[in-house]
Each structure stands twice: as C-alpha cells, then as structure tokens.
mmCIF file of C-alpha atoms in Angstrom:
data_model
loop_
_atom_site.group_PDB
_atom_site.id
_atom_site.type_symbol
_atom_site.label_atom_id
_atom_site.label_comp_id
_atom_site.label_asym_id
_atom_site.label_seq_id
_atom_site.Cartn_x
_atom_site.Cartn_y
_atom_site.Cartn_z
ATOM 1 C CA UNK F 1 97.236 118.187 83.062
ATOM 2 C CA UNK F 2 97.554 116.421 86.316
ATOM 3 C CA UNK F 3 95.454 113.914 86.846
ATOM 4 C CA UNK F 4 94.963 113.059 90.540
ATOM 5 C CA UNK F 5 93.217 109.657 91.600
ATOM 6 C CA UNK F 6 92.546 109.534 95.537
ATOM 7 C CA UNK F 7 91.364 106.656 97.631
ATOM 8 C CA UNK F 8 91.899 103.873 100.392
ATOM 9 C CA UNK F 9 94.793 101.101 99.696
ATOM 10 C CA UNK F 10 92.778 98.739 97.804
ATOM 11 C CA UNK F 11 90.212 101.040 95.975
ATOM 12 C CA UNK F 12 91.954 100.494 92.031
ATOM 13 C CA UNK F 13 94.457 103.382 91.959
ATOM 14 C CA UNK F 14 97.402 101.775 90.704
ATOM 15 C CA UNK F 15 95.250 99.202 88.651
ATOM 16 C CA UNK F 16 92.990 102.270 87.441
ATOM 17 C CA UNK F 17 96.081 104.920 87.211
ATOM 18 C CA UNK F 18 98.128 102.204 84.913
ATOM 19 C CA UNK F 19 95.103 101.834 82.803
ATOM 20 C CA UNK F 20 94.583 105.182 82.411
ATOM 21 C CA UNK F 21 97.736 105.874 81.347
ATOM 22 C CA UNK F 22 98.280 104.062 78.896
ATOM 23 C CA UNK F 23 94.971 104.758 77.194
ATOM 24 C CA UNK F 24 96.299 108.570 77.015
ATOM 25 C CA UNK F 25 99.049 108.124 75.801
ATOM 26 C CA UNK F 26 98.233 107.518 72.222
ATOM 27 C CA UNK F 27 97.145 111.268 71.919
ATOM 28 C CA UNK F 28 99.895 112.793 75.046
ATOM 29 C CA UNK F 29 102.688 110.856 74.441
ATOM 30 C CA UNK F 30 104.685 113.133 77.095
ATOM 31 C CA UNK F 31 103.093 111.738 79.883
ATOM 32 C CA UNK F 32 104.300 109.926 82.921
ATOM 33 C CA UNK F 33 102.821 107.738 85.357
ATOM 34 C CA UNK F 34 103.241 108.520 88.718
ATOM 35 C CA UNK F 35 101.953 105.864 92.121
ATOM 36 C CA UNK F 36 102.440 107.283 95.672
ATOM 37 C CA UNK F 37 103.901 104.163 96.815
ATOM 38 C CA UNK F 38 106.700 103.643 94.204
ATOM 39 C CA UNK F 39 108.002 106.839 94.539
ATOM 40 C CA UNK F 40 107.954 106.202 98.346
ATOM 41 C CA UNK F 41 110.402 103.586 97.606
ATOM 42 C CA UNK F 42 112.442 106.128 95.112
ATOM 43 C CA UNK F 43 112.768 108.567 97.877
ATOM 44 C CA UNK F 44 113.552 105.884 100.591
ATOM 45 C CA UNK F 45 113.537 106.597 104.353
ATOM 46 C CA UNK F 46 109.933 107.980 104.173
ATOM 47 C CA UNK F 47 107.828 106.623 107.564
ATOM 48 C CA UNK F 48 104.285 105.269 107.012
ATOM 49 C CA UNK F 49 103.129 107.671 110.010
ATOM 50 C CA UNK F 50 101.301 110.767 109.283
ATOM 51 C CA UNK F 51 104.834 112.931 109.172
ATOM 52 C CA UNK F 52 105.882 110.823 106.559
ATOM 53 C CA UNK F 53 102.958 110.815 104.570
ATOM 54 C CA UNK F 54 102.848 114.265 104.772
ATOM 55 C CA UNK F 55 106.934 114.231 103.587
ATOM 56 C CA UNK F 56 105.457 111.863 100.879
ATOM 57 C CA UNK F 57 102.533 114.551 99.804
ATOM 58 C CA UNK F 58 104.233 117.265 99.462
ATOM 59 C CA UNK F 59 107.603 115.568 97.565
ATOM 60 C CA UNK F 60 104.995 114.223 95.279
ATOM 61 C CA UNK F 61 102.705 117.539 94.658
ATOM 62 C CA UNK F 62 105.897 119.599 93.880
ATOM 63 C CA UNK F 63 107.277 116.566 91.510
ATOM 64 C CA UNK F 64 103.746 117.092 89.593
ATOM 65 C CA UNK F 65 104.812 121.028 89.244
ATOM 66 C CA UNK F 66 108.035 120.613 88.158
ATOM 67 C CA UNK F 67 106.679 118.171 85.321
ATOM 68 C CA UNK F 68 103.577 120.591 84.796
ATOM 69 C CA UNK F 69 105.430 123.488 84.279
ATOM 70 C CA UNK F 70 107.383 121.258 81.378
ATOM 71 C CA UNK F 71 104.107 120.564 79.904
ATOM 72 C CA UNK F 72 104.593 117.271 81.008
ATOM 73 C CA UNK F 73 101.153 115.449 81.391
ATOM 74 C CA UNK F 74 100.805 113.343 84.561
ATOM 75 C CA UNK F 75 98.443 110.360 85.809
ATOM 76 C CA UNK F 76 98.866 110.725 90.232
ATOM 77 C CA UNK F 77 97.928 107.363 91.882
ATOM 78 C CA UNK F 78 97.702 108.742 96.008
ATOM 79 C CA UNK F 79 96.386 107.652 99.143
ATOM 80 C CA UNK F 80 95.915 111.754 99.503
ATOM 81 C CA UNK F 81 94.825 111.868 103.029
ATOM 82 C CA UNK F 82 96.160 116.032 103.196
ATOM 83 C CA UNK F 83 93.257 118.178 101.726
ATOM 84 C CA UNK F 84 95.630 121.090 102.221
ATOM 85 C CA UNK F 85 97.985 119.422 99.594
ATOM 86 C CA UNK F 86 95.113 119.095 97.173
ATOM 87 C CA UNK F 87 93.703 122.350 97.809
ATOM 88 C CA UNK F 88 97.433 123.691 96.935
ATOM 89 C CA UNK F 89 97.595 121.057 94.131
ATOM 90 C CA UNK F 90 94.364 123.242 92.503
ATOM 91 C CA UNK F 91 96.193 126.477 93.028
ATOM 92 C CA UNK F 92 99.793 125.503 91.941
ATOM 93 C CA UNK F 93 99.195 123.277 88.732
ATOM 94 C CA UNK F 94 97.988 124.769 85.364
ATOM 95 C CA UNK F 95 95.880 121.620 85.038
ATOM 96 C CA UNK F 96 94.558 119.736 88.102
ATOM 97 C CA UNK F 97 91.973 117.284 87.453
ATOM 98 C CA UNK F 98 91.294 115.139 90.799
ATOM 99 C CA UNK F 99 89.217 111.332 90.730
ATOM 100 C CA UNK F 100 88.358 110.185 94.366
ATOM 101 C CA UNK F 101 87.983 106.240 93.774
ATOM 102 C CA UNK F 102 85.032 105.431 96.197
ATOM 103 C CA UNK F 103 85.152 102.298 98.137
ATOM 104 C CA UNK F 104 83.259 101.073 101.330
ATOM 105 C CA UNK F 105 86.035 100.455 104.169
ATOM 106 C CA UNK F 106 84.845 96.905 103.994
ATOM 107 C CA UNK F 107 85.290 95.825 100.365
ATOM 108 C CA UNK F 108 89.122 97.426 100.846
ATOM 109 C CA UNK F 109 89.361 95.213 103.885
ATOM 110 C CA UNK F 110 87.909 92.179 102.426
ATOM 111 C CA UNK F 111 89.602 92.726 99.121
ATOM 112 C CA UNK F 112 93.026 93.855 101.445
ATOM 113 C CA UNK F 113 95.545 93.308 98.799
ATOM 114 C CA UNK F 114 98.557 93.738 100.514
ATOM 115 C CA UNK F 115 97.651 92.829 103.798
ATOM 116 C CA UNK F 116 97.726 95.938 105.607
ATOM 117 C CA UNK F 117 94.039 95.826 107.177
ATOM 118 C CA UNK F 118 94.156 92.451 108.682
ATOM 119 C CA UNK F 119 97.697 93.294 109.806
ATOM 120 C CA UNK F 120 96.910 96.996 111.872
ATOM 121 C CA UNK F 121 93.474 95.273 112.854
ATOM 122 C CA UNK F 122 95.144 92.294 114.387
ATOM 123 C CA UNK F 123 96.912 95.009 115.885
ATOM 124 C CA UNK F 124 100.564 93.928 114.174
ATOM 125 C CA UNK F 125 101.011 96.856 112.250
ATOM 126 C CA UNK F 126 100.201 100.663 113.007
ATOM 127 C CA UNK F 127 99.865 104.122 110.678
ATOM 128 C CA UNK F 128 97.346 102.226 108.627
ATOM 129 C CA UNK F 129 94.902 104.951 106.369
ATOM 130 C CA UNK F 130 91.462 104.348 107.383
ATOM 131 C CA UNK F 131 92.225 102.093 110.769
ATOM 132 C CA UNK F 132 93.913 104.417 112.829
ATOM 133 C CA UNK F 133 94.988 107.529 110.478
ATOM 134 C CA UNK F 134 91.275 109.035 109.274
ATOM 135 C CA UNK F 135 90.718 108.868 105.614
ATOM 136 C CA UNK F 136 89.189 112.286 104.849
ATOM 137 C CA UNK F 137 87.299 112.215 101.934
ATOM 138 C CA UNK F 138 88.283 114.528 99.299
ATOM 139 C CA UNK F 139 86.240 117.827 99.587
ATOM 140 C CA UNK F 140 85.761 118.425 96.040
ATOM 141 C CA UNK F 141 86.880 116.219 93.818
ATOM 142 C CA UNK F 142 86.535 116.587 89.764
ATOM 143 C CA UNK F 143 84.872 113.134 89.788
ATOM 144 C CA UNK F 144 83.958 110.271 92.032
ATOM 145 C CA UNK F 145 83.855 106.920 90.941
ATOM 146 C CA UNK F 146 82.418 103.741 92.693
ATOM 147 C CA UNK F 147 85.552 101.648 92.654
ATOM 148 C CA UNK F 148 83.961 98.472 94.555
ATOM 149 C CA UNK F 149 83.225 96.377 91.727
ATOM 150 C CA UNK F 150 79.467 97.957 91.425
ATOM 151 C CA UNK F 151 80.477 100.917 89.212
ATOM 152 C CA UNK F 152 81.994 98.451 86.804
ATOM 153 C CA UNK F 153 84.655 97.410 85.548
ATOM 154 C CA UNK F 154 88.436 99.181 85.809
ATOM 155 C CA UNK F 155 88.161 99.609 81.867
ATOM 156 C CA UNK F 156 85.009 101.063 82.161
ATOM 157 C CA UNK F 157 86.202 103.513 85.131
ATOM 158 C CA UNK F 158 88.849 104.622 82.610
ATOM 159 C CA UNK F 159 86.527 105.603 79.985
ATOM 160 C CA UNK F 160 84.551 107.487 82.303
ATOM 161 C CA UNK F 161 87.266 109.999 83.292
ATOM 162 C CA UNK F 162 88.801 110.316 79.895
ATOM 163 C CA UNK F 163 85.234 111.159 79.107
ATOM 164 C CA UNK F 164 85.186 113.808 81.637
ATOM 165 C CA UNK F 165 88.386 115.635 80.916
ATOM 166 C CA UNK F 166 88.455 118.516 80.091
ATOM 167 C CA UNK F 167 91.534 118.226 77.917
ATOM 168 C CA UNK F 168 90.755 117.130 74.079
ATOM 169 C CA UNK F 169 92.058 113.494 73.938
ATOM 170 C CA UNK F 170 90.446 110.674 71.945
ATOM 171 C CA UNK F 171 87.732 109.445 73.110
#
C-alpha cells in the first residue's frame, strides 16, 4: 500500500508521515518512509519552480511503483500540487491510499516553519506553493484531515487513518 499524505508546507506531513510510520510498522515491517523534500535533496539539482516540481512528482510516483511492485509498503509525505500524478498514482499502484492534510493558508503562514511564506510574501523568494504556484486541492482524496490544530492532535490524526485503511493492520 501507498500511502499518500498531500498538503501546503506547514500542514503536518512530515510530522504526521513520521508518525505514521512508525506506528505501522509493528504489523508491515517492510515499509519505508518516504518525504518529498528529502528525496529532493537525494536527487539534487531539482528547481523549486513548477518544472521541477513536476521532475520531483513524477521521480517520486515511479519510486512508489518500483517499491509497490516489491510489496514494499510506503508512507508518501508530498506537497502534490499535479492531480495528473495522483490520478496516475490511483491507476499505477496496487494500493493507493491518498490523505489531503487540510490547513487554512493562514495557520501555514502563521505557523511558516521554514520560512518560506514570509520570505515569497516579502517578495525575497519565488515558486512558493500556495503564494504564487496554486495549491489545487486534491480532487478525491481517500481522507481529509483538519491538520490546523482543531482536528487534534498529530497522534490522534494517525489513528484516524490507520483506522481508515483498508489494509488489516493493528489497530
């Protein structure tokens, strides 16, 4: 299973996706932990504009069916901003389960953990998702989850996706 978790820089993807992770791997020990951005700095040379993000998506989506087709279980954290690569994501992998992480534009700027809202708003920094390359919300996503702090906490967002899986791990 690939397990896909979309949303904005700062919505709890890599906090969530770690999390997650490790809670399934008790019962799917061969599963790997995947985050858009450190495999950005695997690959190297990969620009933050929408060509490389779009090098980025589809490097990443073919990594997840090269370890699918090994029956190699897979927790995705992604920015996910191509619904073309998540609509091929649903046809290609045996498994695709896909989380959009809901968060208000203005908690992720306020909460602006690394610094890359205030930076492209200050007008520093360009090729910022969700300041001036559109955020398209997923179009069908497995699950949404309020990610702002209101849906609780990032324990409790990992419960309620191993909850809905439809895979049989403990739960």
């Amino acid at each position: 299973m690939i397990i896909w978790l979309i949303g904005l820089s700062g919505a709890g993807k890599t906090t969530i996706g770690t999390r997650l992770a490790a809670r399934l791997r008790a019962d799917l020990p061969n599963l790997v932990y995947l985050d858009g951005d450190l495999l950005r700095e695997v690959w190297g040379g990969v620009s933050h504009d929408v060509a490389g993000r779009e090098v980025n998506a589809e490097r990443l989506s073919k990594l997840c069916l090269m370890l699918d087709r090994q029956d190699i279980h897979v927790v995705a954290a992604v920015l996910s901003i191509f619904p073309h690569w998540q609509q091929w994501n649903r046809r290609q992998l045996s498994h695709y389960f896909e989380v959009f992480l809901d968060v208000p534009m203005e908690i992720v700027v306020a909460r602006d953990t690394k610094g890359l809202y205030r930076s492209a708003i200050d007008g520093e920094i360009s090729d910022v998702v969700g300041v001036d390359i559109p955020f398209p919300e997923p179009a069908a996503p497995d699950l949404v989850l309020d990610s702002s702090g209101r849906g609780g906490t990032p324990d409790d967002l990992v419960e309620r996706i191993v909850a809905a899986l439809p895979l049989p791990v403990a739960r």
